[in-house]
XYZ file of C-alpha atoms in Angstrom:
694
model
C 29.206 -17.353 0.507
C 32.977 -16.773 1.346
C 35.827 -17.622 -0.965
C 38.648 -19.329 0.355
C 41.811 -17.220 0.162
C 44.587 -19.146 1.243
C 47.233 -16.628 0.892
C 45.563 -14.445 3.254
C 45.805 -17.044 5.875
C 48.449 -17.019 8.677
C 50.969 -19.917 8.070
C 49.882 -20.248 4.124
C 53.599 -20.139 3.031
C 54.703 -22.829 5.249
C 51.847 -25.189 4.490
C 52.284 -24.586 0.664
C 55.382 -25.902 0.876
C 54.645 -29.022 1.931
C 51.255 -29.341 0.302
C 49.121 -29.609 3.633
C 46.131 -27.922 4.857
C 47.300 -26.787 8.285
C 45.396 -24.828 11.095
C 47.408 -21.894 12.697
C 47.509 -22.560 16.533
C 49.713 -22.666 19.295
C 48.569 -26.265 20.482
C 49.640 -29.354 18.318
C 47.530 -29.772 15.196
C 46.572 -32.378 13.075
C 48.255 -32.118 9.661
C 46.017 -33.648 6.741
C 48.446 -34.144 3.609
C 46.242 -33.606 0.406
C 49.306 -32.977 -2.162
C 49.198 -36.031 -4.384
C 45.815 -37.187 -2.967
C 42.650 -38.250 -4.196
C 39.977 -36.432 -2.242
C 36.284 -36.321 -1.907
C 33.778 -34.431 -0.047
C 30.550 -35.201 1.492
C 27.776 -33.503 3.545
C 27.670 -29.817 3.713
C 30.187 -26.927 4.822
C 27.957 -23.916 5.854
C 29.330 -20.626 4.687
C 31.359 -22.038 1.809
C 30.536 -23.375 -1.569
C 32.020 -26.787 -2.642
C 33.205 -25.139 -5.613
C 35.497 -22.849 -3.676
C 36.585 -25.929 -1.538
C 37.585 -27.876 -4.462
C 39.288 -25.121 -6.250
C 41.727 -24.568 -3.058
C 42.137 -28.230 -2.541
C 43.406 -28.542 -6.172
C 45.999 -25.406 -5.647
C 47.127 -27.589 -2.811
C 47.836 -30.372 -5.371
C 44.919 -32.648 -4.614
C 42.713 -34.435 -6.771
C 39.180 -33.771 -6.005
C 36.677 -36.297 -7.268
C 32.865 -36.479 -6.748
C 32.382 -40.145 -5.628
C 34.329 -42.447 -3.268
C 35.970 -45.554 -4.649
C 39.236 -47.925 -3.902
C 41.144 -45.106 -5.220
C 40.130 -42.499 -2.883
C 42.694 -41.390 -0.608
C 40.584 -39.538 1.953
C 37.183 -37.971 2.407
C 36.253 -34.640 4.184
C 32.588 -34.859 5.940
C 30.444 -31.858 6.806
C 27.879 -33.386 9.181
C 26.194 -36.509 7.793
C 28.184 -38.052 4.930
C 25.303 -40.233 3.882
C 26.288 -42.852 1.279
C 29.604 -41.488 0.709
C 30.853 -41.724 4.117
C 29.451 -45.186 4.255
C 31.248 -46.462 1.317
C 34.496 -44.978 2.765
C 33.831 -46.725 6.067
C 33.398 -50.107 4.080
C 36.455 -49.442 1.981
C 38.612 -48.234 4.755
C 38.929 -44.627 3.388
C 40.129 -42.396 6.335
C 37.376 -39.732 7.092
C 38.064 -36.337 8.243
C 35.383 -34.270 9.874
C 34.945 -30.407 8.860
C 36.356 -28.582 11.719
C 39.892 -28.850 9.890
C 38.582 -27.234 6.992
C 36.377 -24.440 9.212
C 39.659 -23.669 10.632
C 41.142 -22.587 7.602
C 37.896 -21.019 5.939
C 36.841 -19.279 9.012
C 40.037 -18.823 11.065
C 39.098 -21.082 13.734
C 41.075 -24.130 15.397
C 41.337 -27.404 13.522
C 41.051 -30.848 15.022
C 43.346 -31.198 17.650
C 46.274 -34.019 17.468
C 45.368 -37.293 18.799
C 46.741 -40.863 18.562
C 47.611 -41.265 14.924
C 44.894 -43.591 13.275
C 41.843 -43.939 15.692
C 41.345 -40.166 16.169
C 41.766 -39.284 12.847
C 38.756 -41.697 11.664
C 35.251 -40.533 11.684
C 33.545 -41.212 14.905
C 31.243 -39.320 17.559
C 32.725 -35.904 17.106
C 34.173 -34.349 20.242
C 35.189 -31.111 18.296
C 32.614 -28.140 18.846
C 30.383 -27.410 16.099
C 30.390 -23.967 14.769
C 27.840 -21.181 15.988
C 24.268 -22.233 15.742
C 24.493 -25.832 15.948
C 21.435 -27.199 17.375
C 18.025 -25.682 18.356
C 15.635 -26.613 21.071
C 13.890 -29.867 20.291
C 16.655 -31.197 18.517
C 16.109 -29.150 15.128
C 19.208 -27.386 13.733
C 19.765 -23.866 14.550
C 18.531 -21.647 11.752
C 16.650 -18.586 10.512
C 13.590 -21.146 9.538
C 13.223 -22.564 13.249
C 9.880 -22.036 14.352
C 8.396 -20.596 11.423
C 5.265 -21.936 9.352
C 6.342 -22.231 5.793
C 4.743 -23.244 2.463
C 6.429 -24.536 -0.553
C 5.661 -24.141 -3.974
C 6.934 -24.566 -7.667
C 9.717 -26.330 -9.448
C 13.249 -26.619 -7.940
C 16.515 -26.385 -9.777
C 18.497 -28.497 -6.905
C 16.214 -31.022 -5.584
C 12.455 -32.258 -5.370
C 9.676 -30.240 -3.372
C 9.574 -33.201 -0.934
C 13.300 -32.686 -0.223
C 12.655 -29.044 0.399
C 9.971 -29.720 2.932
C 12.375 -32.293 4.558
C 15.363 -30.072 5.175
C 12.951 -27.282 6.618
C 11.520 -29.521 8.916
C 15.010 -30.588 9.866
C 15.707 -27.108 10.344
C 12.876 -26.670 12.883
C 10.221 -24.921 10.491
C 6.708 -26.009 10.441
C 5.780 -27.129 6.864
C 2.319 -26.587 5.850
C 0.562 -27.540 2.647
C -1.345 -24.396 1.709
C -0.866 -20.516 2.260
C -3.032 -18.967 5.149
C -2.788 -15.908 7.534
C -0.792 -17.722 9.745
C 1.785 -18.413 7.082
C 5.309 -16.915 7.879
C 6.977 -17.698 4.647
C 6.529 -19.115 1.283
C 9.606 -20.543 -0.594
C 8.889 -20.885 -4.303
C 10.563 -22.307 -7.337
C 9.686 -21.995 -11.086
C 6.474 -22.015 -12.326
C 4.891 -21.080 -8.893
C 1.083 -20.640 -9.073
C -1.838 -19.921 -6.802
C 0.363 -20.167 -3.799
C 2.536 -17.417 -4.702
C -0.488 -15.167 -5.456
C -2.128 -15.796 -2.323
C 0.986 -15.195 -0.426
C 1.499 -11.991 -1.995
C -2.106 -10.908 -1.590
C -1.759 -11.846 2.088
C 1.281 -10.009 2.495
C 3.332 -13.218 3.475
C 6.820 -13.032 2.951
C 8.582 -14.969 0.351
C 11.840 -16.441 -0.736
C 13.640 -17.943 -3.936
C 15.560 -21.171 -4.095
C 18.606 -19.281 -4.109
C 17.690 -17.463 -1.025
C 16.544 -20.750 0.755
C 19.852 -22.726 -0.271
C 21.852 -19.721 1.374
C 19.649 -19.680 4.291
C 20.404 -23.140 4.839
C 23.994 -22.783 4.330
C 23.977 -20.395 7.185
C 22.436 -23.242 9.495
C 23.737 -26.286 10.932
C 21.503 -28.326 8.731
C 23.696 -30.940 7.061
C 22.470 -33.112 3.746
C 23.676 -34.416 0.643
C 21.069 -32.552 -1.074
C 23.143 -29.365 -0.313
C 26.004 -30.616 -2.030
C 26.856 -28.255 -4.778
C 23.258 -26.884 -4.404
C 24.606 -23.091 -4.364
C 26.528 -24.085 -7.531
C 23.351 -25.359 -9.276
C 21.470 -22.376 -8.487
C 24.121 -20.008 -9.486
C 24.260 -21.949 -12.815
C 21.010 -21.786 -13.457
C 20.683 -18.320 -12.761
C 23.460 -17.349 -14.771
C 21.761 -19.336 -17.767
C 18.572 -17.335 -17.195
C 20.329 -14.123 -17.094
C 21.948 -14.942 -20.539
C 18.646 -15.811 -21.911
C 16.572 -12.852 -20.551
C 19.237 -10.588 -20.916
C 17.664 -8.365 -24.103
C 14.212 -8.152 -22.091
C 15.875 -7.467 -18.779
C 17.547 -4.559 -20.303
C 14.575 -2.994 -21.441
C 12.746 -3.789 -17.997
C 15.341 -2.523 -15.892
C 15.624 0.695 -17.766
C 12.251 1.330 -17.021
C 12.404 0.331 -13.365
C 15.658 2.366 -13.004
C 13.776 5.524 -13.902
C 11.203 4.954 -11.618
C 13.581 4.244 -8.520
C 15.108 7.536 -9.571
C 11.957 9.294 -9.530
C 10.200 7.878 -6.504
C 12.860 5.862 -4.821
C 10.784 2.611 -5.681
C 9.393 0.871 -8.636
C 5.645 1.338 -9.616
C 4.738 -2.412 -8.813
C 6.354 -2.194 -5.242
C 4.396 1.307 -4.656
C 1.159 -0.109 -5.801
C 1.592 -3.370 -3.724
C 2.409 -1.285 -0.640
C -0.209 1.363 -1.405
C -2.959 -1.624 -1.272
C -1.475 -2.901 2.214
C -1.646 0.413 3.944
C -5.093 1.479 2.522
C -6.352 -1.764 3.758
C -5.618 -0.906 7.477
C -7.843 2.306 7.715
C -10.349 1.585 9.795
C -13.103 3.363 7.684
C -11.941 0.816 4.584
C -13.112 -2.515 4.099
C -10.972 -4.283 1.507
C -12.623 -7.551 -0.379
C -12.134 -9.714 -3.350
C -8.364 -8.753 -3.481
C -5.679 -10.786 -5.067
C -2.380 -10.362 -6.247
C -1.172 -12.299 -9.047
C 2.362 -13.742 -9.632
C 4.906 -11.764 -11.832
C 4.690 -12.686 -15.603
C 6.651 -15.749 -16.312
C 10.081 -15.829 -18.047
C 8.517 -17.245 -21.330
C 5.959 -14.365 -21.077
C 8.608 -11.787 -20.642
C 10.319 -13.211 -23.589
C 7.051 -13.393 -25.886
C 6.124 -9.720 -25.171
C 9.302 -8.219 -25.437
C 8.359 -7.031 -28.858
C 4.561 -7.287 -28.436
C 3.831 -5.024 -25.760
C 4.589 -1.476 -24.254
C 7.793 -1.663 -22.306
C 6.000 0.326 -19.302
C 3.538 -2.645 -19.146
C 6.152 -5.131 -19.698
C 8.040 -3.790 -16.725
C 4.919 -3.680 -14.256
C 4.288 -7.367 -15.475
C 7.655 -8.183 -14.478
C 6.653 -7.541 -10.796
C 2.785 -7.601 -10.867
C 1.048 -8.832 -13.828
C -2.654 -9.560 -12.553
C -4.281 -7.940 -9.902
C -7.597 -7.313 -8.382
C -8.267 -4.839 -5.576
C -11.678 -3.552 -3.982
C -12.354 -1.512 -1.186
C -15.907 0.097 0.149
C -16.309 2.548 2.879
C -16.737 0.388 6.038
C -19.948 1.957 6.614
C -21.296 0.690 3.289
C -19.703 -3.072 3.898
C -23.267 -4.597 4.223
C -24.153 -3.015 0.987
C -21.213 -4.132 -1.104
C -22.936 -7.012 -3.010
C -26.044 -4.765 -4.016
C -23.881 -2.777 -6.602
C -20.999 -3.394 -9.075
C -17.500 -3.790 -7.459
C -15.907 -0.339 -6.725
C -19.166 1.397 -6.035
C -19.123 3.144 -2.498
C -15.489 2.711 -2.839
C -12.708 2.025 -5.462
C -11.511 -0.816 -7.420
C -8.802 -2.046 -9.802
C -8.450 -5.142 -11.743
C -5.333 -5.405 -14.028
C -6.115 -8.313 -16.372
C -2.435 -8.939 -17.194
C -0.606 -10.104 -20.113
C -1.796 -13.506 -20.951
C 0.422 -16.707 -20.965
C 2.160 -17.189 -24.589
C -0.069 -18.564 -27.081
C -3.314 -17.098 -26.018
C -4.863 -13.892 -27.598
C -3.669 -10.377 -26.127
C -4.468 -8.105 -28.830
C -7.758 -7.911 -30.235
C -8.439 -5.981 -33.785
C -11.386 -3.732 -34.046
C -14.526 -5.271 -34.980
C -16.249 -4.348 -38.027
C -19.199 -2.620 -36.558
C -17.116 -0.448 -34.500
C -14.909 0.898 -37.838
C -18.070 3.342 -38.004
C -17.117 5.056 -34.879
C -13.583 4.363 -33.972
C -10.255 3.987 -35.987
C -7.760 2.141 -33.798
C -6.048 -1.031 -34.985
C -6.169 -3.305 -32.147
C -6.530 -3.136 -28.161
C -5.755 -5.350 -25.208
C -7.730 -5.142 -22.011
C -5.625 -3.619 -19.275
C -7.879 -2.632 -16.110
C -11.252 -4.288 -16.357
C -13.024 -1.784 -14.296
C -16.651 -2.592 -14.809
C -18.299 -4.227 -18.043
C -19.338 -0.690 -19.021
C -16.108 0.914 -18.628
C -12.502 -0.645 -18.830
C -9.039 0.712 -19.425
C -7.498 -0.614 -22.380
C -4.181 -0.298 -24.497
C -4.833 0.657 -27.865
C -2.599 1.255 -30.830
C -3.478 2.997 -34.223
C -3.143 1.650 -37.972
C 0.536 1.757 -38.959
C 1.625 1.361 -35.374
C 3.001 -1.416 -33.393
C 1.951 -2.914 -30.132
C 4.824 -1.629 -28.224
C 3.399 1.705 -29.205
C 0.059 1.335 -27.743
C -1.145 3.771 -25.402
C -3.770 3.777 -22.521
C -7.428 4.630 -23.225
C -10.352 4.344 -21.117
C -13.330 2.907 -23.078
C -16.392 4.273 -21.549
C -19.364 1.964 -23.073
C -21.830 4.277 -21.250
C -21.260 7.455 -23.690
C -19.532 5.467 -26.126
C -16.356 7.576 -25.941
C -12.780 6.630 -25.667
C -10.746 8.977 -23.319
C -7.008 9.159 -23.604
C -5.179 8.453 -20.477
C -1.624 9.139 -20.851
C 1.584 7.279 -19.644
C 0.952 4.009 -17.100
C 2.796 5.795 -14.788
C 0.380 8.783 -14.575
C -2.394 6.026 -14.717
C -1.486 4.456 -11.410
C -0.413 7.737 -9.695
C -3.421 9.503 -10.496
C -5.397 6.695 -9.664
C -3.894 5.981 -6.086
C -4.033 9.736 -5.157
C -7.788 9.611 -6.222
C -8.036 6.058 -4.091
C -9.329 4.235 -7.326
C -12.697 5.464 -6.690
C -15.528 4.662 -9.021
C -14.707 5.748 -12.536
C -11.800 7.746 -11.273
C -10.621 7.715 -14.904
C -13.173 10.020 -16.153
C -13.407 12.391 -12.797
C -16.198 10.356 -11.103
C -16.564 9.061 -7.665
C -15.534 12.340 -5.948
C -17.832 11.722 -3.098
C -15.964 8.377 -2.154
C -12.771 10.079 -2.382
C -13.827 12.967 -0.509
C -15.213 10.686 2.425
C -11.491 9.287 2.846
C -9.961 12.602 2.714
C -12.586 14.140 5.375
C -11.366 11.443 7.825
C -7.751 11.589 6.941
C -4.908 13.272 8.635
C -4.383 16.778 7.704
C -2.796 17.855 4.577
C -0.288 19.841 6.520
C 1.107 17.129 8.438
C 4.740 17.012 8.078
C 6.373 14.553 5.951
C 8.446 13.217 8.674
C 5.384 12.473 10.640
C 3.746 10.848 7.554
C 6.743 8.606 6.958
C 6.753 7.749 10.781
C 3.154 6.599 10.495
C 3.675 4.713 7.109
C 6.502 2.788 8.992
C 4.003 1.964 11.647
C 1.526 0.598 8.891
C 4.771 -2.146 7.944
C 6.832 0.087 5.419
C 10.380 0.315 5.695
C 11.813 4.218 6.039
C 12.805 4.003 2.464
C 9.509 2.703 1.008
C 7.699 5.268 3.231
C 9.785 7.974 1.750
C 8.992 6.726 -1.777
C 5.174 6.711 -1.069
C 5.499 10.133 -0.103
C 7.383 11.183 -3.193
C 4.870 9.271 -5.262
C 1.499 10.799 -4.049
C 2.674 14.024 -2.855
C -0.054 15.819 -0.556
C -2.445 12.959 -1.440
C -0.522 10.629 0.584
C -2.788 11.489 3.353
C -5.349 9.630 1.669
C -3.680 6.339 3.088
C -3.760 7.427 6.896
C -6.965 7.922 9.228
C -7.148 10.759 11.116
C -7.007 8.980 14.240
C -3.285 8.298 13.597
C -2.377 11.884 14.961
C -3.981 13.870 17.878
C -4.893 16.637 15.854
C -6.489 13.934 13.329
C -8.334 12.361 16.040
C -9.935 15.722 16.928
C -10.918 16.246 13.348
C -12.332 12.847 12.918
C -14.037 13.305 16.095
C -15.656 16.661 14.727
C -16.416 15.018 11.638
C -18.396 12.362 13.278
C -20.478 15.101 15.231
C -20.725 17.792 12.271
C -21.211 16.116 9.069
C -19.232 17.349 6.013
C -16.590 18.808 8.316
C -13.150 18.828 6.606
C -14.633 18.735 2.979
C -13.868 21.597 0.728
C -16.003 24.572 -0.024
C -16.105 26.432 -3.217
C -18.322 29.356 -1.985
C -17.084 32.731 -3.108
C -18.749 35.789 -1.550
C -17.289 39.219 -0.920
C -17.617 39.323 2.714
C -15.375 42.448 3.054
C -18.107 44.251 0.858
C -20.932 42.821 2.762
C -19.459 44.067 5.933
C -18.839 47.438 4.444
C -22.234 48.087 3.215
C -24.060 46.821 6.413
C -21.838 49.077 8.440
C -22.501 51.930 6.301
C -26.489 51.296 6.572
C -28.600 53.065 8.992
C -29.719 50.629 11.796
C -33.134 49.292 11.750
C -35.309 51.103 14.256
C -37.594 49.458 16.672
C -40.620 50.871 14.631
C -39.183 49.528 11.260
C -38.589 46.294 12.963
C -42.093 45.967 14.440
C -43.635 46.630 10.987
C -41.383 44.088 9.135
C -42.409 41.504 11.835
C -46.123 42.061 11.693
C -46.149 42.000 7.656
C -44.086 38.874 8.026
C -46.647 37.096 10.451
C -49.355 37.913 8.201
C -47.389 36.628 5.182
C -46.979 33.321 7.064
C -50.493 33.183 8.203
C -52.179 33.608 5.008
C -50.045 30.694 3.240
C -46.686 32.091 2.369
C -44.467 29.295 3.742
C -43.501 26.359 1.896
C -41.775 27.888 -1.098
C -38.417 27.405 -2.491
C -35.269 29.413 -2.380
C -32.719 30.108 -5.250
C -29.413 31.643 -3.941
C -27.453 33.674 -6.155
C -24.378 35.645 -6.380
C -24.715 39.140 -7.640
C -21.165 40.979 -7.887
C -20.161 39.142 -4.740
C -23.191 39.980 -2.876
C -25.885 37.403 -1.834
C -28.942 37.484 -3.650
C -32.187 35.151 -2.671
C -35.279 34.643 -4.764
C -38.081 33.020 -2.991
C -40.821 31.062 -5.616
C -43.962 29.419 -4.088
C -46.158 29.892 -1.166
C -49.540 31.270 -1.725
C -49.591 34.435 0.910
C -52.679 36.535 0.341
C -51.572 39.139 2.918
C -48.790 40.777 4.429
C -45.028 40.665 3.187
C -42.349 38.212 3.480
C -39.915 39.700 5.808
C -36.473 41.111 3.815
C -33.382 42.024 5.923
C -31.105 41.570 2.931
C -27.930 43.796 3.821
C -29.753 45.575 6.874
C -28.201 46.537 9.921
C -29.607 44.845 12.798
C -26.912 44.475 15.472
C -27.951 43.813 18.774
C -31.445 43.128 17.943
C -33.585 41.250 20.567
C -35.667 38.925 18.226
C -36.501 36.402 21.052
C -39.476 34.163 20.391
C -40.075 36.127 16.927
C -41.310 33.867 14.157
C -38.911 34.528 11.182
C -39.296 31.290 9.429
C -39.032 31.652 5.614
C -37.396 35.065 6.027
C -34.836 36.658 3.922
C -31.784 37.581 6.281
C -28.994 37.161 3.806
C -26.053 39.412 4.120
C -27.580 41.135 7.273
C -25.451 41.981 10.096
C -27.117 40.573 13.339
C -24.034 40.855 15.608
C -24.917 40.046 19.161
C -28.430 39.769 18.591
C -30.820 37.438 20.399
C -32.937 34.812 19.071
C -33.903 32.848 22.112
C -36.507 30.662 21.246
C -37.345 32.214 17.800
C -37.856 30.365 14.742
C -35.732 30.930 11.682
C -36.737 27.539 10.155
C -36.135 27.544 6.204
C -34.759 31.081 6.433
C -32.201 32.320 4.230
C -29.283 33.766 6.506
C -26.410 33.330 3.859
C -23.246 35.334 4.230
C -24.886 37.205 7.241
C -22.723 38.653 10.142
C -24.162 36.897 13.428
C -21.016 36.846 15.812
C -22.110 36.546 19.426
C -25.772 35.569 18.398
C -27.688 33.919 20.930
C -29.914 31.015 19.253
C -30.824 29.205 22.705
C -33.759 26.906 22.390
C -34.207 28.414 18.776
C -35.471 26.373 15.879
C -33.378 26.677 12.479
C -34.776 23.781 10.937
C -33.794 23.681 7.142
C -32.426 27.113 7.310
C -29.567 28.205 5.317
C -26.438 29.627 7.166
C -23.767 29.169 4.384
C -20.916 31.560 4.552
C -22.470 33.194 7.697
C -19.893 34.361 10.417
C -21.258 32.796 13.718
C -17.983 33.254 15.950
C -19.151 32.591 19.757
C -22.695 31.814 18.867
C -24.845 29.816 21.144
C -26.946 27.133 19.632
C -27.661 25.570 23.044
C -30.743 23.046 22.793
C -31.574 24.791 19.397
C -32.838 22.468 16.530
C -30.548 22.471 13.678
C -32.227 19.664 11.901
C -30.869 19.980 8.208
C -29.425 23.262 8.547
C -26.869 24.244 6.094
C -23.693 25.880 7.663
C -21.165 25.421 4.573
C -17.888 27.623 4.713
C -19.643 29.177 8.375
C -17.307 30.438 10.539
C -18.129 28.768 13.890
C -15.212 29.482 16.216
C -15.893 29.141 19.368
C -19.481 28.527 19.144
C -21.546 26.389 21.572
C -23.806 23.397 20.529
C -24.383 21.720 23.717
C -27.743 19.908 23.545
C -28.205 21.006 19.720
C -30.061 18.678 17.549
C -27.639 18.377 14.555
C -29.569 15.717 12.497
C -28.923 16.158 8.724
C -27.078 19.229 9.455
C -24.084 19.994 6.997
C -20.788 21.685 7.884
C -18.484 21.455 4.715
C -15.510 24.030 4.797
C -16.855 25.177 8.213
C -14.551 26.726 10.755
C -14.871 24.720 14.019
C -11.946 25.703 16.248
C -12.916 25.646 19.818
C -16.280 24.540 19.536
C -18.153 23.163 22.356
C -20.300 20.070 21.931
C -21.885 16.994 23.309
C -19.282 14.002 23.326
């Protein structure tokens, strides 16, 4: 609202002397004398509160009254003067349009001078209305025009039906419910399910004060708006006074969060849900965002709940959020909510009068010694997060605990801020509170943008998801490097390449914890004498006899001995021959085309530039071997383990790599054209410049 400051208006000194409101213009002006007069106001005067107008009229010597009677000297009308205007007309009270007031309030022109009486009496206005007077279709110009709007709650200034009527006059389409096509929800006190649904769907919301201000900026005119701003302001002032102690506590918590991240925890949590749900590999379901805790609730729990919880409840009290990997969408009802994905369900502080804190039951005192607890995150029946306080403590001192009924343990979780920060970084995956669900989090990270994506790029991508620049920067501060969990790899060119690779090479992008001493392996193989043709032939012959007499079908146990690979073979019923063991041997350039080396030990061996065309290495152990430039065209490597092996420039054209393990293998420039990759694993593998079938 704009406050009248007549001393700053041109011509104020002259008009003040004779007690008139005068528009300053070079053309003849109508002078409306108000000094000593009884004046009434009717209708609305966009941009100005009636309280401010009344104050200035009183300063000019007028007596401003709220109704029209035979003692009223004149009436100022803004638009439709309603009953007041009709009564003034019946009593012959002079009526003046709002243009004269606008001239003083906004520096525009007053009503032009005209024949004394007729021109000064209300009739069809021939004075230009302020900007935004009319919208297409006869609706008043306003920011609400063309919007689909829902209304809920109890309003201070008018009935809900009146709100709907004014919105219709402003060009809005007023609906009875909130849905995906709803543009705006205007809410008053005690807003219920509509507000919750609007927050869940991300529909913009507006308070009564914002609604009144919006109408005041429009050309909508109604008696309902007369003094509405003042009523809302008075109600807000009374509310602020009543809530002052609890708001002081809450605002102190929220201020620290804003200083730390640039946004509050509640704001970040809602934006997190909004953005994560936009990933193409995530399916969000059964999600709802409840309304903030009522003012009565805030007052009731000011001394009955931890201040962190109270601050969160002032923004987000109850909430349920469930997601699964899109590939598991069809299976979501076969398991508990949160499995194959993640989950969060904030129970919220109950309404005053309902039980919040539950004392420890007698049967549990044998195992635990807490005083009472309140449910906070109702994760699953067997595991939930609670606020708990001990004997001698107060509810405000309660701390977060994960109560795991599966192992009858209670896990301390730290602060509420840490709880949501850790949970968000983990994707709120299945049992994240105790370190479980890593496979679901990893599935997200595997197809996310790269961790080394610049913060500026991440902010830009988050803006594309509907966040403001400030919200995007706050999200980066909150989640750190883990902010990538919100953004699918397809968001960047590099990410699209990674996602494409991951779709072909299973597990690509996942971390590997393999830790072998490759420098030592290389030095030992280089120092070893090359295996000559005679030794090669003997080993191959012995291995053929080993396989022929039932040596295949055993199991391998890979070990690490001082950074060197050591593979133990158990099983098999060979009665002849000897299993081939090339561990740490030098076979560079060896031609092994067509040779059957299935179930052989090639661990740590150097086969640089060797040919395995048409050979069989099925179920062999070739971990941490040196095989750069090897040719495996048409070879059978089913079930082989090549973890940690260097295979730069290797050729696997037409090879069968079913169930092969290439964890942490260096496959730079390798060719997989026509290869069978069913069940093959590539976590931690290097796949730069690889060639493969699209």
